[in-house]
Coordinates of N, CA and C in Angstrom, one line a residue:
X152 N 112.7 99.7 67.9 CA 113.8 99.2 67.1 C 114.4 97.9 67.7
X153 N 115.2 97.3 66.4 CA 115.0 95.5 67.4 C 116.6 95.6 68.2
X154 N 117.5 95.1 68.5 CA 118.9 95.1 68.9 C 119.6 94.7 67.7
X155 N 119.5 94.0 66.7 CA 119.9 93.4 65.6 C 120.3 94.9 64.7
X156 N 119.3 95.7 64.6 CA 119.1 96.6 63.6 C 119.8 97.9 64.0
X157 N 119.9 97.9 65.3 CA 120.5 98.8 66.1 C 121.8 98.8 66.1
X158 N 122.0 97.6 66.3 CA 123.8 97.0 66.0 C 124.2 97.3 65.0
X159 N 123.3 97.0 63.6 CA 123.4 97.0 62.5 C 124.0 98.6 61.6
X160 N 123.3 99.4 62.4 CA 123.6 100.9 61.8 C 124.9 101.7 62.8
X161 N 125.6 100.5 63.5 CA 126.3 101.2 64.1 C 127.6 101.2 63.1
X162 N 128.3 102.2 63.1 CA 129.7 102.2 62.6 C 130.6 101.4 62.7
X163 N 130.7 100.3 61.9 CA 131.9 98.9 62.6 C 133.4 99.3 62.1
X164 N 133.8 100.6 61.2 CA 134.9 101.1 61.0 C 135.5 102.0 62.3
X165 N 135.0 102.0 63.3 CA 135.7 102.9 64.4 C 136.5 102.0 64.8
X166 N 137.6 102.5 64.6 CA 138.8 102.2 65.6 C 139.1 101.7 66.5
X167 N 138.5 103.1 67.4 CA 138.1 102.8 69.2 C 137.3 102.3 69.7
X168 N 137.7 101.5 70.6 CA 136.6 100.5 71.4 C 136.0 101.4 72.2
X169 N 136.3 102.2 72.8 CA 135.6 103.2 73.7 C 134.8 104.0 72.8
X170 N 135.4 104.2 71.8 CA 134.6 105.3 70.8 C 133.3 104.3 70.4
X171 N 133.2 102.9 69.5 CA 132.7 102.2 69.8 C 131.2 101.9 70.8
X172 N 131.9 101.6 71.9 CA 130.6 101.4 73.0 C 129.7 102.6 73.3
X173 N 130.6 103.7 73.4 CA 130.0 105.0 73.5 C 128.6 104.8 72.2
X174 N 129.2 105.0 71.0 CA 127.9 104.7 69.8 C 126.7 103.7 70.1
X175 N 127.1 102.5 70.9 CA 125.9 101.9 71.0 C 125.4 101.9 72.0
X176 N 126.2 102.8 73.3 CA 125.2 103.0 74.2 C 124.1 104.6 73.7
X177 N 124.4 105.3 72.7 CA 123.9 106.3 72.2 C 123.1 106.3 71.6
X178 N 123.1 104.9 70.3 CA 121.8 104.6 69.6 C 120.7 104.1 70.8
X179 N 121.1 103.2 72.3 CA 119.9 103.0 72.7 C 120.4 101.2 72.9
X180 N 121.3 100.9 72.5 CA 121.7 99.8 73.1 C 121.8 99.1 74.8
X181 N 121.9 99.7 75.9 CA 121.1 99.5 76.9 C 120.0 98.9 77.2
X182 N 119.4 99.8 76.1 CA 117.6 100.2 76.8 C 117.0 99.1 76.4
X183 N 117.8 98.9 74.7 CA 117.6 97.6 74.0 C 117.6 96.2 74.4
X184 N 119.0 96.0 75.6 CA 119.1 95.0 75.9 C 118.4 94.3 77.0
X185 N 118.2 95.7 77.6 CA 117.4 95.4 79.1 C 115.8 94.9 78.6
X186 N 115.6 95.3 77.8 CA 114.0 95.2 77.3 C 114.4 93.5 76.5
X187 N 115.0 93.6 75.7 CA 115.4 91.7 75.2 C 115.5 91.0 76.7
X188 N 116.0 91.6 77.6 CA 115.7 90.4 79.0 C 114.6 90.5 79.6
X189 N 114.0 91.6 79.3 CA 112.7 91.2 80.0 C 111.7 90.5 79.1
X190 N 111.7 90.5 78.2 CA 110.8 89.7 77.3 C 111.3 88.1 76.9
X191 N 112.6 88.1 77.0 CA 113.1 87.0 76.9 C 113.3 85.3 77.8
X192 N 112.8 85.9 79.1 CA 112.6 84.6 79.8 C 111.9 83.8 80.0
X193 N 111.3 83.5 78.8 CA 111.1 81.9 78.7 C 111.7 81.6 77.8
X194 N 112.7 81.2 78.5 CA 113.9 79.4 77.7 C 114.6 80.3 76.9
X195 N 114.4 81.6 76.8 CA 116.2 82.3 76.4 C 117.1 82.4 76.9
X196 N 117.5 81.3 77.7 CA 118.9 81.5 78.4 C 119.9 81.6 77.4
X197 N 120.2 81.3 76.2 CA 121.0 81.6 75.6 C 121.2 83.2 75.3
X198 N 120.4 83.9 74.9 CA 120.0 85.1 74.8 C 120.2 86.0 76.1
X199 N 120.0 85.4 77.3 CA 120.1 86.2 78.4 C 121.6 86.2 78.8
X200 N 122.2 85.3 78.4 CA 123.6 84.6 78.8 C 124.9 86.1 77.6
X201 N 124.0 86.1 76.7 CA 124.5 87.0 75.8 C 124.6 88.3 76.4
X202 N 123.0 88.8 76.3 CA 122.4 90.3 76.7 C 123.7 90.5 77.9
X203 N 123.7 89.6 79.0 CA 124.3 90.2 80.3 C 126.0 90.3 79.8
X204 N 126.4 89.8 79.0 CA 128.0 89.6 78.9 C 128.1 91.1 77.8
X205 N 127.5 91.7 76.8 CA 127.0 93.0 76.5 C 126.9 93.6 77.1
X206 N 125.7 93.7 78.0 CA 125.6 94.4 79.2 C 126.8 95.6 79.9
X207 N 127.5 93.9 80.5 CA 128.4 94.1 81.4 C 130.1 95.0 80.4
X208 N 129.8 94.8 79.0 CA 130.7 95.6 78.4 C 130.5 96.8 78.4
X209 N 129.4 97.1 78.1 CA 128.8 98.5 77.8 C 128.7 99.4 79.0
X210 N 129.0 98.6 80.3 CA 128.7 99.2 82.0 C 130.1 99.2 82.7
X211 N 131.3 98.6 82.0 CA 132.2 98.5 82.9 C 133.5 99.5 82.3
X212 N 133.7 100.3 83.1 CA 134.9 101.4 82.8 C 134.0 102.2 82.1
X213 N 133.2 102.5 82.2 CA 132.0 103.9 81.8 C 132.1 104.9 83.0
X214 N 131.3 106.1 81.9 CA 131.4 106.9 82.8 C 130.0 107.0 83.7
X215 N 129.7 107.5 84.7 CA 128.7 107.4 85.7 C 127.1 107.7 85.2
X216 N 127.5 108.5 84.0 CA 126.0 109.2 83.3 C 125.7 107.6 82.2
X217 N 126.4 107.1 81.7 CA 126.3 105.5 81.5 C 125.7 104.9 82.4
X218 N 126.3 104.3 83.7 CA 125.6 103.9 84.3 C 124.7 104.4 85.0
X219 N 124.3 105.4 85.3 CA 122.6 106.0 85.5 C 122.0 105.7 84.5
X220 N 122.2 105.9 83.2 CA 121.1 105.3 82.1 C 120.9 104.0 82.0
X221 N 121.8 103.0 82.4 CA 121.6 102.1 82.8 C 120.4 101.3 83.9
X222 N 121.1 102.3 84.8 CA 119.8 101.4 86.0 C 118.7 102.4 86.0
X223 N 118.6 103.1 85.1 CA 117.3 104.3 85.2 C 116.3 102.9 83.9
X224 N 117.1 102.3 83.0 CA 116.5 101.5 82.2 C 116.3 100.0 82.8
X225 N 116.4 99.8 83.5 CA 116.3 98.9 84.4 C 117.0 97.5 84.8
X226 N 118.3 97.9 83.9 CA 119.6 96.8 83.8 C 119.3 95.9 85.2
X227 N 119.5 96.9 86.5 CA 119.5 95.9 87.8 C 118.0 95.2 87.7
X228 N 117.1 95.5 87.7 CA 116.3 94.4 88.2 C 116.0 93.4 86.7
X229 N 116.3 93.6 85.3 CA 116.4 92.7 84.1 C 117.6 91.6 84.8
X230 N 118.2 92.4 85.3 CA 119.4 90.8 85.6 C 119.0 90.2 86.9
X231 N 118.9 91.1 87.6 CA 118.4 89.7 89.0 C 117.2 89.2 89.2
X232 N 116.3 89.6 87.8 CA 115.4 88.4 87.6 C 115.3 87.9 87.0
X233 N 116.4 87.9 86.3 CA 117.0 86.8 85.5 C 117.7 85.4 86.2
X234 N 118.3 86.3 87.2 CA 119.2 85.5 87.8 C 118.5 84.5 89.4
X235 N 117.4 85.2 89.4 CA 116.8 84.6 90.2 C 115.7 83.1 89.4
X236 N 115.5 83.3 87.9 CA 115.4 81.9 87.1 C 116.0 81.2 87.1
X237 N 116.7 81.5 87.3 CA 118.0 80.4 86.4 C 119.2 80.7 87.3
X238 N 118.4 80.2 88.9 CA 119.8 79.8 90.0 C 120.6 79.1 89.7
X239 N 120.1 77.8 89.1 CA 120.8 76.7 88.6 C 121.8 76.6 87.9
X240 N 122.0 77.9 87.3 CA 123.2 77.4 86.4 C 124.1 78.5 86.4
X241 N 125.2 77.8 86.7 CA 126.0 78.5 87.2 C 127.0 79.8 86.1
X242 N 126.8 78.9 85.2 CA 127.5 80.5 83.9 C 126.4 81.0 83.5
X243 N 125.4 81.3 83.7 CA 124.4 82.4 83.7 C 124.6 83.1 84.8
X244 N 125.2 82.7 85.8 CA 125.0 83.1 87.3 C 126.1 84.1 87.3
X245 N 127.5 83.5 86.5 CA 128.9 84.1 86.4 C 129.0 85.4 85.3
X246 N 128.0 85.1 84.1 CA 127.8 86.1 83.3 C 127.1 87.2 83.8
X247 N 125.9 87.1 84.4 CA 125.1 87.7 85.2 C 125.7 89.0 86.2
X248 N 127.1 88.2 86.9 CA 127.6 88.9 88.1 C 128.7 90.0 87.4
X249 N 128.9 89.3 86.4 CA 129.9 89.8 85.6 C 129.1 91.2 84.9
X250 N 128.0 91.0 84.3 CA 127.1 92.3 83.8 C 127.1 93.5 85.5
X251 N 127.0 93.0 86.6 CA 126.5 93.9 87.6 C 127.7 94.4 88.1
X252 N 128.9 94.2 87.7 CA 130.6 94.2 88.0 C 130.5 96.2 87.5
X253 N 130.5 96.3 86.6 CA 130.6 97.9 86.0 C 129.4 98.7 87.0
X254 N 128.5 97.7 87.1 CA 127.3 99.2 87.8 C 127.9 99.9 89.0
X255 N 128.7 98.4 89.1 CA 128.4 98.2 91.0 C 130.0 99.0 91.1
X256 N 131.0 98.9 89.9 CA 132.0 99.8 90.5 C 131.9 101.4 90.7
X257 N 130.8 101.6 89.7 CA 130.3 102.9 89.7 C 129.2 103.6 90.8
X258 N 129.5 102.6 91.1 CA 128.0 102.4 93.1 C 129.1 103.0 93.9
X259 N 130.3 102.6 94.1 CA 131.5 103.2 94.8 C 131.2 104.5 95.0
X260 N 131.1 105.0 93.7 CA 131.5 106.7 93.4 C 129.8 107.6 93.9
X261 N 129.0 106.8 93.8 CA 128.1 107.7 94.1 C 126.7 106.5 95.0
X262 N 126.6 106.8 96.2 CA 126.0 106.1 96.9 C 124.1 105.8 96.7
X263 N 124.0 106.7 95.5 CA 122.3 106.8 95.6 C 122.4 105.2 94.5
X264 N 123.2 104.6 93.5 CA 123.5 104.1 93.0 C 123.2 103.1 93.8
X265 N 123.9 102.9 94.2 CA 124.5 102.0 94.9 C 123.3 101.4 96.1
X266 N 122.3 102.5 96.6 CA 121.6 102.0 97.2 C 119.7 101.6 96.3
X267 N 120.1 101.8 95.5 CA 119.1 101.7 94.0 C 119.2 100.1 93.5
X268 N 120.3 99.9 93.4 CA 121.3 98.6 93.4 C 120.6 97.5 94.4
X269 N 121.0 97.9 95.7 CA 120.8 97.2 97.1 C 118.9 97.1 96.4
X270 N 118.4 98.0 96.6 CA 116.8 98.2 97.0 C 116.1 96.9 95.6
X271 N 116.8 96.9 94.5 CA 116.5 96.1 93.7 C 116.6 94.3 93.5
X272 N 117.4 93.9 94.7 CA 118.1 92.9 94.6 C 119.3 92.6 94.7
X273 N 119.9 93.3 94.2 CA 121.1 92.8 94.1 C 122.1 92.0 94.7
X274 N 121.7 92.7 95.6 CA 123.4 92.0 97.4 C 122.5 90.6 97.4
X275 N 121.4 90.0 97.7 CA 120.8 89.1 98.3 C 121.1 87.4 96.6
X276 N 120.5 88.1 95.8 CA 120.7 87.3 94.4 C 122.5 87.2 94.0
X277 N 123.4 88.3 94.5 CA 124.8 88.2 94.5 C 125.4 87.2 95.5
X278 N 124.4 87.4 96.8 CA 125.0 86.1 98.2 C 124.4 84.7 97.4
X279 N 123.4 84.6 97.0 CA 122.8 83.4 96.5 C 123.6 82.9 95.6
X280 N 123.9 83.4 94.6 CA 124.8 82.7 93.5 C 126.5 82.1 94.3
X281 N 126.8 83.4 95.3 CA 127.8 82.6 95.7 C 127.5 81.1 96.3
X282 N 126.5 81.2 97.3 CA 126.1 80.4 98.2 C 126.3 78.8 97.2
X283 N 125.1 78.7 96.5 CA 124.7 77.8 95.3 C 125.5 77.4 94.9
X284 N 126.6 78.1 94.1 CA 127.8 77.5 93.2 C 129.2 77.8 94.4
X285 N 129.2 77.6 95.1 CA 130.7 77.7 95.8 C 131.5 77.1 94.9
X286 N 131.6 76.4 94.7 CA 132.4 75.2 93.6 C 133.3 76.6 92.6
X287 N 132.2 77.2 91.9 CA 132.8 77.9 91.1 C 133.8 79.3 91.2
X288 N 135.0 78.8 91.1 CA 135.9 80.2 91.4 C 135.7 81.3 90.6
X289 N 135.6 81.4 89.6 CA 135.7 83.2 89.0 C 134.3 83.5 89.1
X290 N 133.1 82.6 89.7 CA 132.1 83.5 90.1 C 132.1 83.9 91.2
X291 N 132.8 83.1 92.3 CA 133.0 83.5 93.6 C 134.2 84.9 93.8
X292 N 134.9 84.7 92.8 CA 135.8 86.4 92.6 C 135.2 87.5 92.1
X293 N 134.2 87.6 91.1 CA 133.4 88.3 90.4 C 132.3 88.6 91.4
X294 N 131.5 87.8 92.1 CA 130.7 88.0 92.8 C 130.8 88.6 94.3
X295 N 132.4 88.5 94.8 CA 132.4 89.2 95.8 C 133.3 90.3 95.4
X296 N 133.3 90.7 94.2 CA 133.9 91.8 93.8 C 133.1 92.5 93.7
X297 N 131.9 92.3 93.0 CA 130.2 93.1 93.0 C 130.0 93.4 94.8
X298 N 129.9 92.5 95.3 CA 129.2 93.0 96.5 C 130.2 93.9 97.4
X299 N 131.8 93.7 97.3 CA 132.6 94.4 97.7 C 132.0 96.2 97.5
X300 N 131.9 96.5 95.8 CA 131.9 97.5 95.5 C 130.2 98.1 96.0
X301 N 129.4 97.0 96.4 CA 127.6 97.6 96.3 C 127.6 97.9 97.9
X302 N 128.5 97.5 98.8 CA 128.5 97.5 100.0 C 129.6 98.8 100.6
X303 N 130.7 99.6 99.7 CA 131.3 99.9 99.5 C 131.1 101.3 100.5
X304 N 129.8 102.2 99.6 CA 128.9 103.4 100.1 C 128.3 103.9 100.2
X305 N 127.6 102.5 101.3 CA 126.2 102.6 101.7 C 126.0 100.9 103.1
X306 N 125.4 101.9 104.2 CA 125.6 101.3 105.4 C 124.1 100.2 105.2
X307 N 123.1 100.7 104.2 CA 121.8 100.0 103.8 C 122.3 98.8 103.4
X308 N 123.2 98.5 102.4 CA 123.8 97.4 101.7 C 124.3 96.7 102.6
X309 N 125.0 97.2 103.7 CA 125.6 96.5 104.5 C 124.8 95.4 105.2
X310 N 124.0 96.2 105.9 CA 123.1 95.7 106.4 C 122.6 94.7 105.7
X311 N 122.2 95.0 104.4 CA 121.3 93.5 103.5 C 121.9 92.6 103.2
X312 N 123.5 93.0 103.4 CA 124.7 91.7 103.0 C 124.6 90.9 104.5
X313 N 124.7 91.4 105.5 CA 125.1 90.8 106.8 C 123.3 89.6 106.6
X314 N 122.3 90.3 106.3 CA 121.4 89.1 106.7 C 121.0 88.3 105.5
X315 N 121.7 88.8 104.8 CA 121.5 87.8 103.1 C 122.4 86.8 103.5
X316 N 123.2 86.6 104.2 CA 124.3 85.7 104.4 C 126.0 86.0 104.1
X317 N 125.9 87.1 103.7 CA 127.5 87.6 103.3 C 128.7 86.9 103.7
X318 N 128.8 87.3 105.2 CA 129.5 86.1 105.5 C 130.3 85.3 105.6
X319 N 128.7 84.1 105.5 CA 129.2 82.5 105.5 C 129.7 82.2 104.0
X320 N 128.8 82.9 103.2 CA 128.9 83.1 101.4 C 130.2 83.2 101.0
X321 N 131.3 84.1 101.7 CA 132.6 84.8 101.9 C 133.1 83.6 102.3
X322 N 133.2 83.5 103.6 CA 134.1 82.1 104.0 C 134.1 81.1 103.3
X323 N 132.7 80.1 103.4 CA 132.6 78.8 102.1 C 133.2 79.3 100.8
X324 N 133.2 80.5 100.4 CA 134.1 80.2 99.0 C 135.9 80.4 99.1
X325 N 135.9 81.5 100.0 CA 137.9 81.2 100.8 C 138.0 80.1 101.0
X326 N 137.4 79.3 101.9 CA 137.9 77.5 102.4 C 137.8 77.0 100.8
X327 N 136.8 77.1 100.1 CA 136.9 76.3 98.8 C 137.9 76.0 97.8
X328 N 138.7 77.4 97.9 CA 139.5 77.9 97.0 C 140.9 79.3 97.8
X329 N 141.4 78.1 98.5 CA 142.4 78.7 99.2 C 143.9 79.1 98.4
X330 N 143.6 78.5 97.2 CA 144.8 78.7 96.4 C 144.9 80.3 95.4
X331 N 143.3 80.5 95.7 CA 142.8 82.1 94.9 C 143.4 83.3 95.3
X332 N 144.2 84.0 95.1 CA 145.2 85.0 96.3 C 144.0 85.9 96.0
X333 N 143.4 86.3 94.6 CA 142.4 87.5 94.7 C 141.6 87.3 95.3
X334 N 140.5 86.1 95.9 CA 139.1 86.1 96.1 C 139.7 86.0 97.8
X335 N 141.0 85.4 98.3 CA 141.5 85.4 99.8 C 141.3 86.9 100.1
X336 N 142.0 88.0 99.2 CA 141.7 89.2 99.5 C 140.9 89.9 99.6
X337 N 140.0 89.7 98.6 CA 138.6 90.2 98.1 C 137.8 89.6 99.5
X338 N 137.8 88.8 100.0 CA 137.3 88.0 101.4 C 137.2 88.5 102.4
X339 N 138.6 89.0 102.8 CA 139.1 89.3 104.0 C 139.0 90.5 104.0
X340 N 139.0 91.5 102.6 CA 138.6 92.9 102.9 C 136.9 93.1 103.0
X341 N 135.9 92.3 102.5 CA 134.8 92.0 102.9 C 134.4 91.7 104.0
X342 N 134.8 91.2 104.9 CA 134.6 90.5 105.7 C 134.9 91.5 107.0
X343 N 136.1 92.3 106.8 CA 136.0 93.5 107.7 C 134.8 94.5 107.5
X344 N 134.3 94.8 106.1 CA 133.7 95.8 106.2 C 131.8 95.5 106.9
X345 N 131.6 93.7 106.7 CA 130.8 93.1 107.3 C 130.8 93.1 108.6
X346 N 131.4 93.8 109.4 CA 131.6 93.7 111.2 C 131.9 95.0 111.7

């Protein structure tokens, strides 16, 4: 079934947005999207740029059995190889982090998540995008908000952040953006759990 048609038969008279997301993560909207990114990369970055900002709706403030269907359908590695095309641009990179923002809060709560996460990419393509775009502030808040939470509960992650560059990734974007009071905190509480 295509995503169009799947959207298509959902209920647009619900009320609830939660009620809402719930229905299209039910028809199969996940599974849908993850599969549009994997077939999609050649020169669909518009389409990829989409999928992940969906994604990241359907994954963030969910419940945990959401996000298992998620990375059981392969959400993490659809986006960071995505994100590993298309270094270069930086709102792909911010949409991208932004889709991995819900898995990774839900990585918190349960550590096999979270190290499923790590084993796929994640922490290393999340230091990279910082690294790359420093310039950019709400990817550098977004992005050490993901790795905050993927590093959170699990000593594996840790480890793959300290040699992915965590960091220096952390610092260059505090010095860049010293006026950020969330990404100074987000930083500095990183940066302890890195040592």
């Amino acid at each position: 079934m295509s995503l169009t048609s799947l959207l298509a038969g959902l209920d647009r008279d619900v009320d609830d947005h939660d009620q809402f997301m719930n229905q299209a993560v039910q028809a199969g909207a996940i599974e849908a999207l993850v599969e549009a990114m994997r077939n999609g990369k050649d020169g669909g970055l518009r389409m990829l740029k989409q999928a992940c900002l969906v994604l990241g709706l359907l994954t963030t403030h969910c419940d945990v059995a959401t996000t298992i269907r998620a990375v059981n359908a392969g959400f993490v590695e659809a986006v960071i190889s995505a994100m590993r095309l298309h270094e270069a641009d930086a709102g792909f990179q911010l949409r991208a982090c932004g889709a991995l923002i819900g898995v990774a809060d839900n990585c918190v709560e349960n550590g096999t998540l979270s190290t499923r996460a790590g084993n796929a990419g994640a922490i290393e393509a999340v230091v990279l995008a910082m690294h790359e775009h420093v310039a950019e502030e709400r990817l550098q808040l977004i992005s050490s908000r993901v790795l905050r939470s993927l590093v959170a509960s699990s000593a594996e992650n840790v480890t793959r952040a300290v040699i992915a560059g965590a960091a220096s990734a952390l610092v260059a974007g505090m010095l860049q953006h010293p006026e950020c009071k969330a990404l100074q905190g987000c930083g500095c509480e990183q940066l302890r759990h890195l040592n």
